[in-house]
Amino acid sequence: MTETVATADAAAHSSAAGDRAPVLDIVIPVYNEEAGLGACVRRLDEYLRGGFPFSARITIADNASTDDTLRIAHDLAASMPGVRVMHLDAKGRGRALRAVWELSDAQVLAYMDVDLSTDLDALLPLVAPLVSGHSDLAIGTRLDASSRVVRGPKREIISRCYNLILKAALRAHFSDAQCGFKAIRAQVAHRLLPLIEDGEWFFDTELLVLAERAGLRIHEVPVDWIDDPDSRVDIVDTARKDLRGVWRLARAISTGALPLEELRAAIGREPLVPGVPLGMVGQVVRFALVGVGSTLAYILLYLLLQPIAGAQAANFLALLLTAVANTAANRAFTFGVRGSTRVLTHQFQGLLVFCFGLLVTSGSLFALHRWAADAPVFVELGVLVSANLVATIARFVGLRWVFRDAGGDGMVRRHHTPSDPAGRAHSGDSADPSHTADLLGFHDHARGAARTADTPRTDDKSGAAW
């Protein structure tokens, strides 16, 4: 530990001498990597000094290595001014990233695997959208059609199956959760990290799902990637833990245990068009699909009940039954609300919306029978379908009110931070060091603890020290 703290003291002295915080902090998590660590760090450092347009630091995060990895890391830090070391007493990639990212003073935080499987030419396309403020989080993807990947069929199948599971269970839209090549804006990381439970391989997935649910923009970069034949990953154990993580995260989302609304309010993006809330277009499409099914069910029920109960009673029963089913379908499919929380309240509010539809359709039937008492059933049905179109528009507006606090596609509000009263959370001036200091200051204020990246510190949870 004393060697690590000494390295931190040197970094703090250098910072006090006038060094500015880097734009980019690249974390390399390592565990027993004595054989390849030196070559990796030297290659990366040479690349960064060879024309990379942003100032960058390399942070080696040693995960309780039992070989010579930590000594080699310190030797590298002593001989290369752009390298520093953090040692953790516990293993876990996610644990290492959390420890470094929480303390880093950089504006953009990134990580890559020690084997440098990803071609470094993808680093600038990964980082640039975050520095400009265009995107919030960036990932390398091996599953894009334009990616060039060399790896065995076993890993290819496992990777694609895992991402299919994420799409089915968590409605994820990103293409590659586990590629070891990611970056995130520091402001965003400081808001998401306290909500992430996993400290191992599922950390990446949890970070991406939370970011996506919060309405953040995730930028994907197709990469050239060559599989490392000496990978230390236990595929079976990792798959088991990942599936357990998917179940835990899906349950947390469905029960409302995660403060997604607060995240959207704090760091989400505003609607692109004023008056058209974020996600509304997707909601309209899903609502229309549910509406088509409801209309067909309504027509079938009306035709079955009309000869028995008469037009008004048939309309009432058909509309009531389809309204209950429609509210349940829209709750889950259109607005992404899962679980039993407030389900009865939502159904009751949905029935209030149903009452308006009943008023419109019953009024249309009354008018038809007043002026054409002998109208055949197909004319009645035509009038009812037309009236239902009016009721459907009102129903969409009404259900948006019912599910106004819903998860996936709710409206996003701009969060005004103390450091940025104008709410310019996504402006392109993020490269300004004073702006970064403001963002980090707000993070410290929000969490109630002021901590600086240049102060030696031991983490009570992970045993990490600079």
Short mmCIF file of C-alpha atoms in Angstrom, two decimals:
data_model
loop_
_atom_site.label_atom_id
_atom_site.label_comp_id
_atom_site.label_asym_id
_atom_site.label_seq_id
_atom_site.Cartn_x
_atom_site.Cartn_y
_atom_site.Cartn_z
CA MET A 1 0.00 0.00 0.00
CA THR A 2 2.81 2.43 0.81
CA GLU A 3 4.14 2.28 -2.75
CA THR A 4 0.69 3.10 -4.13
CA VAL A 5 0.21 6.03 -1.79
CA ALA A 6 3.67 7.32 -2.72
CA THR A 7 2.66 7.32 -6.37
CA ALA A 8 -0.44 9.29 -5.42
CA ASP A 9 1.65 11.81 -3.51
CA ALA A 10 3.81 12.34 -6.57
CA ALA A 11 0.73 12.84 -8.73
CA ALA A 12 -0.71 15.31 -6.24
CA HIS A 13 2.58 17.24 -6.16
CA SER A 14 2.63 17.33 -9.95
CA SER A 15 -0.94 18.61 -10.00
CA ALA A 16 -0.12 21.27 -7.44
CA ALA A 17 2.77 22.36 -9.64
CA GLY A 18 0.31 23.46 -12.27
CA ASP A 19 -0.70 20.39 -14.31
CA ARG A 20 -4.25 20.57 -15.57
CA ALA A 21 -6.70 17.72 -15.30
CA PRO A 22 -6.73 15.60 -18.47
CA VAL A 23 -9.70 15.45 -20.79
CA LEU A 24 -9.57 11.64 -20.83
CA ASP A 25 -8.78 9.05 -18.15
CA ILE A 26 -8.29 5.53 -19.57
CA VAL A 27 -8.58 2.76 -16.99
CA ILE A 28 -6.94 -0.63 -17.58
CA PRO A 29 -8.24 -3.18 -15.04
CA VAL A 30 -5.70 -5.96 -14.49
CA TYR A 31 -5.44 -9.17 -12.53
CA ASN A 32 -2.23 -11.22 -12.75
CA GLU A 33 -1.15 -9.66 -16.03
CA GLU A 34 2.59 -9.46 -15.43
CA ALA A 35 3.36 -10.95 -18.84
CA GLY A 36 1.53 -8.46 -21.04
CA LEU A 37 1.01 -5.32 -18.94
CA GLY A 38 4.24 -3.52 -19.87
CA ALA A 39 3.82 -3.95 -23.62
CA CYS A 40 0.16 -2.91 -23.43
CA VAL A 41 0.75 0.30 -21.49
CA ARG A 42 3.76 1.32 -23.60
CA ARG A 43 1.81 0.76 -26.81
CA LEU A 44 -1.15 2.76 -25.53
CA ASP A 45 1.06 5.56 -24.23
CA GLU A 46 2.89 5.77 -27.55
CA TYR A 47 -0.42 5.98 -29.38
CA LEU A 48 -1.69 8.79 -27.12
CA ARG A 49 1.54 10.79 -27.56
CA GLY A 50 1.54 10.24 -31.32
CA GLY A 51 -1.08 12.82 -32.26
CA PHE A 52 -4.14 11.98 -30.15
CA PRO A 53 -5.92 15.37 -29.93
CA PHE A 54 -7.01 15.25 -26.26
CA SER A 55 -4.89 15.19 -23.13
CA ALA A 56 -5.08 11.72 -21.58
CA ARG A 57 -4.00 9.74 -18.55
CA ILE A 58 -3.61 5.98 -18.23
CA THR A 59 -4.72 4.50 -14.90
CA ILE A 60 -3.74 0.91 -14.14
CA ALA A 61 -6.28 -0.59 -11.72
CA ASP A 62 -4.76 -3.65 -10.10
CA ASN A 63 -7.41 -6.09 -8.87
CA ALA A 64 -5.64 -7.91 -6.02
CA SER A 65 -3.03 -9.48 -8.28
CA THR A 66 -0.93 -12.21 -6.68
CA ASP A 67 1.93 -12.09 -9.18
CA ASP A 68 4.32 -9.27 -10.13
CA THR A 69 1.63 -7.12 -11.79
CA LEU A 70 1.55 -4.39 -9.13
CA ARG A 71 5.35 -3.93 -9.11
CA ILE A 72 5.42 -3.68 -12.90
CA ALA A 73 2.58 -1.16 -12.79
CA HIS A 74 4.52 1.04 -10.36
CA ASP A 75 7.63 0.80 -12.50
CA LEU A 76 5.62 1.97 -15.50
CA ALA A 77 4.12 4.86 -13.51
CA ALA A 78 7.58 5.91 -12.30
CA SER A 79 8.99 6.00 -15.84
CA MET A 80 5.96 7.42 -17.69
CA PRO A 81 4.44 10.73 -16.54
CA GLY A 82 1.03 9.95 -18.04
CA VAL A 83 0.54 6.75 -16.03
CA ARG A 84 -0.71 6.21 -12.49
CA VAL A 85 -1.70 3.19 -10.43
CA MET A 86 -4.57 2.20 -8.17
CA HIS A 87 -4.47 -1.00 -6.14
CA LEU A 88 -7.60 -2.80 -4.91
CA ASP A 89 -7.68 -5.61 -2.37
CA ALA A 90 -10.65 -7.27 -4.11
CA LYS A 91 -11.14 -8.60 -7.64
CA GLY A 92 -13.77 -7.39 -10.10
CA ARG A 93 -13.67 -5.23 -13.22
CA GLY A 94 -16.71 -3.22 -12.18
CA ARG A 95 -15.24 -2.66 -8.72
CA ALA A 96 -12.04 -1.31 -10.29
CA LEU A 97 -13.85 1.02 -12.66
CA ARG A 98 -16.05 2.39 -9.89
CA ALA A 99 -13.03 3.07 -7.65
CA VAL A 100 -11.11 4.96 -10.34
CA TRP A 101 -14.04 6.77 -11.96
CA GLU A 102 -15.38 8.08 -8.65
CA LEU A 103 -12.07 9.81 -7.92
CA SER A 104 -10.99 10.83 -11.40
CA ASP A 105 -10.79 14.53 -12.27
CA ALA A 106 -11.03 13.89 -16.03
CA GLN A 107 -13.98 15.01 -18.10
CA VAL A 108 -14.35 11.71 -19.98
CA LEU A 109 -13.78 8.33 -18.33
CA ALA A 110 -12.93 5.27 -20.40
CA TYR A 111 -11.63 1.75 -20.04
CA MET A 112 -10.19 -0.94 -22.25
CA ASP A 113 -9.00 -4.50 -21.74
CA VAL A 114 -5.32 -5.03 -21.05
CA ASP A 115 -4.87 -7.21 -24.13
CA LEU A 116 -5.85 -4.26 -26.38
CA SER A 117 -8.06 -6.57 -28.43
CA THR A 118 -9.74 -3.49 -29.90
CA ASP A 119 -7.87 -1.53 -32.55
CA LEU A 120 -6.78 1.77 -30.97
CA ASP A 121 -7.90 3.71 -34.04
CA ALA A 122 -11.41 3.39 -32.62
CA LEU A 123 -10.47 5.43 -29.52
CA LEU A 124 -10.99 8.87 -31.05
CA PRO A 125 -14.42 8.01 -32.55
CA LEU A 126 -15.33 6.61 -29.12
CA VAL A 127 -14.30 9.69 -27.16
CA ALA A 128 -15.00 12.62 -29.49
CA PRO A 129 -18.84 12.55 -29.21
CA LEU A 130 -18.52 12.68 -25.42
CA VAL A 131 -16.06 15.57 -25.38
CA SER A 132 -18.33 17.55 -27.70
CA GLY A 133 -21.39 16.79 -25.57
CA HIS A 134 -23.17 15.07 -28.48
CA SER A 135 -23.43 11.77 -26.60
CA ASP A 136 -23.36 10.67 -22.98
CA LEU A 137 -21.88 7.19 -23.17
CA ALA A 138 -19.99 5.42 -25.97
CA ILE A 139 -19.35 1.72 -26.51
CA GLY A 140 -17.38 -0.35 -28.95
CA THR A 141 -19.49 -2.97 -30.69
CA ARG A 142 -18.29 -6.22 -32.22
CA LEU A 143 -21.77 -7.08 -33.49
CA ASP A 144 -22.21 -4.30 -36.04
CA ALA A 145 -22.22 -5.41 -39.67
CA SER A 146 -19.19 -3.21 -40.38
CA SER A 147 -17.16 -4.51 -37.42
CA ARG A 148 -14.25 -6.82 -38.19
CA VAL A 149 -13.89 -9.51 -35.55
CA VAL A 150 -11.62 -12.52 -35.17
CA ARG A 151 -12.83 -14.95 -32.52
CA GLY A 152 -14.07 -18.49 -32.16
CA PRO A 153 -17.67 -19.59 -32.79
CA LYS A 154 -18.24 -20.39 -29.09
CA ARG A 155 -17.65 -16.80 -27.96
CA GLU A 156 -19.56 -15.43 -30.94
CA ILE A 157 -22.66 -17.50 -30.13
CA ILE A 158 -22.49 -16.70 -26.40
CA SER A 159 -22.15 -12.97 -27.08
CA ARG A 160 -25.08 -12.84 -29.49
CA CYS A 161 -27.32 -14.97 -27.26
CA TYR A 162 -26.54 -12.75 -24.27
CA ASN A 163 -27.50 -9.62 -26.17
CA LEU A 164 -30.73 -11.27 -27.35
CA ILE A 165 -31.54 -12.01 -23.70
CA LEU A 166 -30.97 -8.34 -22.84
CA LYS A 167 -33.28 -7.21 -25.63
CA ALA A 168 -36.02 -9.63 -24.56
CA ALA A 169 -35.76 -9.24 -20.77
CA LEU A 170 -34.71 -5.60 -20.41
CA ARG A 171 -35.82 -4.07 -23.74
CA ALA A 172 -32.21 -3.03 -24.37
CA HIS A 173 -31.40 -1.37 -27.68
CA PHE A 174 -27.58 -1.30 -27.54
CA SER A 175 -25.89 -4.01 -29.57
CA ASP A 176 -22.89 -5.19 -27.52
CA ALA A 177 -22.94 -5.01 -23.72
CA GLN A 178 -19.66 -6.75 -22.90
CA CYS A 179 -17.11 -5.32 -25.32
CA GLY A 180 -14.20 -4.12 -23.18
CA PHE A 181 -14.04 -0.71 -24.83
CA LYS A 182 -16.28 2.00 -23.35
CA ALA A 183 -16.30 5.66 -22.35
CA ILE A 184 -18.65 7.91 -20.39
CA ARG A 185 -18.91 11.58 -19.52
CA ALA A 186 -17.80 12.12 -15.92
CA GLN A 187 -20.97 14.00 -14.99
CA VAL A 188 -23.09 11.08 -16.14
CA ALA A 189 -20.87 8.47 -14.45
CA HIS A 190 -21.11 10.26 -11.10
CA ARG A 191 -24.91 10.06 -11.25
CA LEU A 192 -25.11 6.42 -12.38
CA LEU A 193 -22.37 4.77 -10.30
CA PRO A 194 -24.24 4.97 -6.94
CA LEU A 195 -27.09 2.96 -8.50
CA ILE A 196 -24.94 0.11 -9.86
CA GLU A 197 -24.76 -2.92 -7.57
CA ASP A 198 -22.54 -5.30 -9.52
CA GLY A 199 -18.78 -5.13 -9.08
CA GLU A 200 -17.80 -7.73 -11.67
CA TRP A 201 -18.62 -8.39 -15.35
CA PHE A 202 -22.30 -7.41 -15.19
CA PHE A 203 -21.23 -3.86 -14.29
CA ASP A 204 -21.15 -2.90 -17.99
CA THR A 205 -24.66 -4.15 -18.65
CA GLU A 206 -26.09 -2.46 -15.58
CA LEU A 207 -24.44 0.83 -16.55
CA LEU A 208 -25.83 0.68 -20.09
CA VAL A 209 -29.36 -0.29 -19.07
CA LEU A 210 -29.55 2.53 -16.50
CA ALA A 211 -28.19 5.02 -19.04
CA GLU A 212 -30.69 3.94 -21.66
CA ARG A 213 -33.61 4.01 -19.22
CA ALA A 214 -32.56 7.49 -18.13
CA GLY A 215 -32.94 8.73 -21.70
CA LEU A 216 -29.21 9.20 -22.31
CA ARG A 217 -27.62 9.00 -25.73
CA ILE A 218 -25.42 5.92 -26.27
CA HIS A 219 -23.00 6.16 -29.17
CA GLU A 220 -21.83 2.90 -30.78
CA VAL A 221 -18.52 2.52 -32.59
CA PRO A 222 -17.92 -0.52 -34.83
CA VAL A 223 -14.52 -1.92 -33.91
CA ASP A 224 -11.83 -4.16 -35.31
CA TRP A 225 -11.35 -6.78 -32.61
CA ILE A 226 -9.12 -9.83 -32.24
CA ASP A 227 -9.93 -12.32 -29.51
CA ASP A 228 -7.25 -12.89 -26.86
CA PRO A 229 -6.55 -16.65 -26.67
CA ASP A 230 -5.11 -16.17 -23.15
CA SER A 231 -8.30 -14.67 -21.72
CA ARG A 232 -8.80 -15.37 -17.99
CA VAL A 233 -12.59 -15.08 -18.12
CA ASP A 234 -14.52 -18.07 -16.74
CA ILE A 235 -17.31 -18.15 -19.33
CA VAL A 236 -19.66 -20.47 -17.40
CA ASP A 237 -19.36 -18.58 -14.11
CA THR A 238 -19.66 -15.21 -15.86
CA ALA A 239 -22.77 -16.34 -17.76
CA ARG A 240 -24.38 -17.57 -14.55
CA LYS A 241 -23.72 -14.27 -12.76
CA ASP A 242 -24.86 -12.25 -15.76
CA LEU A 243 -28.20 -14.08 -15.92
CA ARG A 244 -28.64 -13.52 -12.19
CA GLY A 245 -27.88 -9.84 -12.77
CA VAL A 246 -30.44 -9.63 -15.57
CA TRP A 247 -33.10 -11.06 -13.25
CA ARG A 248 -32.18 -8.66 -10.44
CA LEU A 249 -32.18 -5.62 -12.73
CA ALA A 250 -35.45 -6.58 -14.44
CA ARG A 251 -37.10 -6.99 -11.03
CA ALA A 252 -35.76 -3.63 -9.83
CA ILE A 253 -37.14 -1.89 -12.93
CA SER A 254 -40.52 -3.61 -12.71
CA THR A 255 -41.00 -2.79 -9.03
CA GLY A 256 -39.89 0.82 -9.37
CA ALA A 257 -36.92 0.30 -7.02
CA LEU A 258 -34.66 2.37 -9.28
CA PRO A 259 -35.13 6.17 -9.32
CA LEU A 260 -35.35 6.35 -13.11
CA GLU A 261 -37.62 9.39 -13.11
CA GLU A 262 -35.12 11.33 -11.00
CA LEU A 263 -32.31 10.27 -13.34
CA ARG A 264 -34.23 11.44 -16.40
CA ALA A 265 -34.96 14.74 -14.69
CA ALA A 266 -31.32 15.23 -13.68
CA ILE A 267 -29.35 14.13 -16.73
CA GLY A 268 -31.82 13.11 -19.44
CA ARG A 269 -32.13 14.95 -22.74
CA GLU A 270 -34.88 17.40 -23.60
CA PRO A 271 -37.43 16.60 -26.34
CA LEU A 272 -36.10 17.25 -29.83
CA VAL A 273 -39.25 19.13 -30.83
CA PRO A 274 -40.89 21.42 -28.24
CA GLY A 275 -44.28 20.03 -27.29
CA VAL A 276 -43.41 16.51 -28.48
CA PRO A 277 -42.06 14.65 -25.42
CA LEU A 278 -39.15 12.26 -25.80
CA GLY A 279 -40.33 8.80 -26.80
CA MET A 280 -43.78 9.95 -27.87
CA VAL A 281 -43.36 8.75 -31.47
CA GLY A 282 -42.58 5.24 -30.25
CA GLN A 283 -45.53 5.42 -27.88
CA VAL A 284 -47.85 6.36 -30.73
CA VAL A 285 -46.70 3.39 -32.79
CA ARG A 286 -47.12 0.92 -29.91
CA PHE A 287 -50.44 2.48 -28.95
CA ALA A 288 -51.65 2.08 -32.53
CA LEU A 289 -50.70 -1.61 -32.55
CA VAL A 290 -52.59 -2.18 -29.31
CA GLY A 291 -55.48 -0.14 -30.72
CA VAL A 292 -55.76 -2.32 -33.82
CA GLY A 293 -56.04 -5.42 -31.66
CA SER A 294 -58.56 -3.73 -29.36
CA THR A 295 -60.69 -2.59 -32.30
CA LEU A 296 -60.80 -6.08 -33.81
CA ALA A 297 -61.77 -7.52 -30.41
CA TYR A 298 -64.42 -4.81 -30.00
CA ILE A 299 -65.95 -5.56 -33.41
CA LEU A 300 -66.08 -9.29 -32.67
CA LEU A 301 -67.66 -8.79 -29.24
CA TYR A 302 -70.20 -6.28 -30.60
CA LEU A 303 -71.29 -8.62 -33.39
CA LEU A 304 -71.69 -11.47 -30.88
CA LEU A 305 -73.58 -9.43 -28.27
CA GLN A 306 -75.75 -7.14 -30.43
CA PRO A 307 -78.36 -9.75 -31.41
CA ILE A 308 -78.67 -10.79 -27.76
CA ALA A 309 -78.44 -7.58 -25.78
CA GLY A 310 -79.18 -4.81 -28.28
CA ALA A 311 -76.95 -2.09 -29.64
CA GLN A 312 -76.42 0.04 -26.50
CA ALA A 313 -75.80 -2.86 -24.16
CA ALA A 314 -73.54 -4.61 -26.68
CA ASN A 315 -71.56 -1.41 -27.13
CA PHE A 316 -71.20 -0.96 -23.36
CA LEU A 317 -70.05 -4.54 -22.69
CA ALA A 318 -67.71 -4.73 -25.70
CA LEU A 319 -66.18 -1.36 -24.86
CA LEU A 320 -65.78 -2.22 -21.15
CA LEU A 321 -64.06 -5.56 -21.78
CA THR A 322 -61.71 -4.19 -24.41
CA ALA A 323 -60.98 -1.09 -22.28
CA VAL A 324 -59.70 -3.24 -19.39
CA ALA A 325 -57.54 -5.32 -21.74
CA ASN A 326 -56.43 -2.18 -23.60
CA THR A 327 -55.29 -0.44 -20.41
CA ALA A 328 -53.31 -3.51 -19.31
CA ALA A 329 -51.67 -3.88 -22.74
CA ASN A 330 -50.78 -0.20 -23.01
CA ARG A 331 -49.49 -0.20 -19.45
CA ALA A 332 -46.94 -2.91 -20.22
CA PHE A 333 -46.28 -2.52 -23.95
CA THR A 334 -46.74 1.17 -24.77
CA PHE A 335 -45.58 2.84 -21.56
CA GLY A 336 -43.25 0.14 -20.18
CA VAL A 337 -44.83 -0.18 -16.73
CA ARG A 338 -44.19 -3.59 -15.12
CA GLY A 339 -45.23 -5.24 -11.88
CA SER A 340 -48.31 -4.87 -9.72
CA THR A 341 -47.51 -1.46 -8.24
CA ARG A 342 -50.53 0.87 -8.71
CA VAL A 343 -52.13 -1.57 -11.16
CA LEU A 344 -55.62 -1.04 -9.66
CA THR A 345 -55.14 2.73 -9.71
CA HIS A 346 -54.12 2.59 -13.34
CA GLN A 347 -57.14 0.45 -14.22
CA PHE A 348 -59.47 2.84 -12.39
CA GLN A 349 -58.00 5.84 -14.19
CA GLY A 350 -58.22 3.89 -17.44
CA LEU A 351 -61.93 3.34 -16.79
CA LEU A 352 -62.39 7.09 -16.40
CA VAL A 353 -60.92 7.44 -19.87
CA PHE A 354 -63.24 4.62 -20.97
CA CYS A 355 -66.23 6.65 -19.78
CA PHE A 356 -65.42 9.36 -22.29
CA GLY A 357 -65.25 6.77 -25.06
CA LEU A 358 -68.56 5.33 -23.92
CA LEU A 359 -70.12 8.80 -23.99
CA VAL A 360 -68.92 9.42 -27.55
CA THR A 361 -69.96 6.02 -28.93
CA SER A 362 -73.29 5.86 -27.08
CA GLY A 363 -74.09 9.39 -28.18
CA SER A 364 -73.33 8.42 -31.78
CA LEU A 365 -75.65 5.41 -31.52
CA PHE A 366 -78.40 7.54 -29.98
CA ALA A 367 -78.14 10.06 -32.82
CA LEU A 368 -78.15 7.30 -35.44
CA HIS A 369 -81.25 5.63 -34.00
CA ARG A 370 -82.94 9.02 -33.66
CA TRP A 371 -82.52 9.82 -37.37
CA ALA A 372 -82.37 6.29 -38.85
CA ALA A 373 -84.14 3.91 -36.54
CA ASP A 374 -84.00 1.00 -38.98
CA ALA A 375 -80.30 1.26 -39.80
CA PRO A 376 -78.72 -2.19 -40.33
CA VAL A 377 -76.02 -3.53 -38.05
CA PHE A 378 -73.15 -2.75 -40.45
CA VAL A 379 -74.17 0.93 -40.45
CA GLU A 380 -74.23 0.88 -36.65
CA LEU A 381 -70.78 -0.69 -36.69
CA GLY A 382 -69.46 1.94 -39.11
CA VAL A 383 -70.73 4.76 -36.90
CA LEU A 384 -69.24 3.13 -33.82
CA VAL A 385 -65.83 2.63 -35.45
CA SER A 386 -65.78 6.29 -36.52
CA ALA A 387 -66.75 7.39 -33.02
CA ASN A 388 -64.08 5.11 -31.60
CA LEU A 389 -61.43 6.89 -33.68
CA VAL A 390 -62.30 10.12 -31.86
CA ALA A 391 -62.34 8.26 -28.56
CA THR A 392 -58.96 6.66 -29.37
CA ILE A 393 -57.23 10.02 -29.73
CA ALA A 394 -58.69 11.10 -26.41
CA ARG A 395 -57.67 7.75 -24.95
CA PHE A 396 -54.03 8.21 -25.96
CA VAL A 397 -53.91 11.63 -24.34
CA GLY A 398 -55.68 10.26 -21.27
CA LEU A 399 -53.35 7.26 -20.92
CA ARG A 400 -50.30 9.48 -21.23
CA TRP A 401 -51.70 11.27 -18.19
CA VAL A 402 -52.40 7.98 -16.39
CA PHE A 403 -48.84 6.72 -17.02
CA ARG A 404 -47.16 10.11 -16.74
CA ASP A 405 -44.65 8.69 -14.21
CA ALA A 406 -43.91 5.61 -16.33
CA GLY A 407 -40.47 4.16 -16.86
CA GLY A 408 -39.08 3.82 -20.36
CA ASP A 409 -40.47 6.71 -22.37
CA GLY A 410 -41.62 9.30 -19.90
CA MET A 411 -41.20 13.00 -20.51
CA VAL A 412 -37.78 14.42 -19.77
CA ARG A 413 -37.27 17.63 -17.84
CA ARG A 414 -34.12 19.75 -17.81
CA HIS A 415 -32.28 19.64 -14.52
CA HIS A 416 -30.80 22.99 -13.43
CA THR A 417 -27.68 22.31 -11.39
CA PRO A 418 -26.21 24.87 -9.00
CA SER A 419 -23.14 25.07 -11.21
CA ASP A 420 -25.14 25.58 -14.38
CA PRO A 421 -28.29 27.63 -13.77
CA ALA A 422 -29.08 27.70 -17.45
CA GLY A 423 -29.37 23.92 -17.55
CA ARG A 424 -26.71 23.48 -20.26
CA ALA A 425 -25.91 19.91 -19.29
CA HIS A 426 -25.16 18.90 -22.88
CA SER A 427 -23.50 21.95 -24.30
CA GLY A 428 -20.38 21.57 -26.37
CA ASP A 429 -18.17 23.45 -23.92
CA SER A 430 -17.44 20.36 -21.84
CA ALA A 431 -13.76 20.57 -22.70
CA ASP A 432 -13.40 23.60 -20.44
CA PRO A 433 -11.58 22.52 -17.23
CA SER A 434 -13.58 24.99 -15.15
CA HIS A 435 -16.76 23.41 -16.47
CA THR A 436 -15.49 20.00 -15.39
CA ALA A 437 -14.73 21.36 -11.94
CA ASP A 438 -18.29 22.64 -11.71
CA LEU A 439 -19.69 19.26 -12.69
CA LEU A 440 -17.54 17.44 -10.16
CA GLY A 441 -18.47 20.02 -7.53
CA PHE A 442 -22.15 19.37 -8.15
CA HIS A 443 -21.55 15.62 -7.83
CA ASP A 444 -19.86 16.13 -4.49
CA HIS A 445 -22.70 18.38 -3.34
CA ALA A 446 -25.32 15.84 -4.36
CA ARG A 447 -23.62 12.95 -2.57
CA GLY A 448 -22.70 15.03 0.46
CA ALA A 449 -18.99 14.28 0.33
CA ALA A 450 -16.22 16.37 -1.21
CA ARG A 451 -13.44 14.17 -2.48
CA THR A 452 -10.62 15.09 -4.85
CA ALA A 453 -8.84 12.88 -7.32
CA ASP A 454 -5.37 13.90 -6.14
CA THR A 455 -5.81 13.05 -2.44
CA PRO A 456 -4.46 9.67 -1.26
CA ARG A 457 -7.39 7.62 -0.06
CA THR A 458 -8.24 4.12 1.02
CA ASP A 459 -11.71 2.92 0.09
CA ASP A 460 -13.39 1.15 2.99
CA LYS A 461 -15.44 -1.00 0.63
CA SER A 462 -12.86 -2.18 -1.87
CA GLY A 463 -9.56 -1.59 -0.11
CA ALA A 464 -8.47 0.72 -2.94
CA ALA A 465 -5.68 3.22 -2.54
CA TRP A 466 -3.79 5.54 -4.85
#
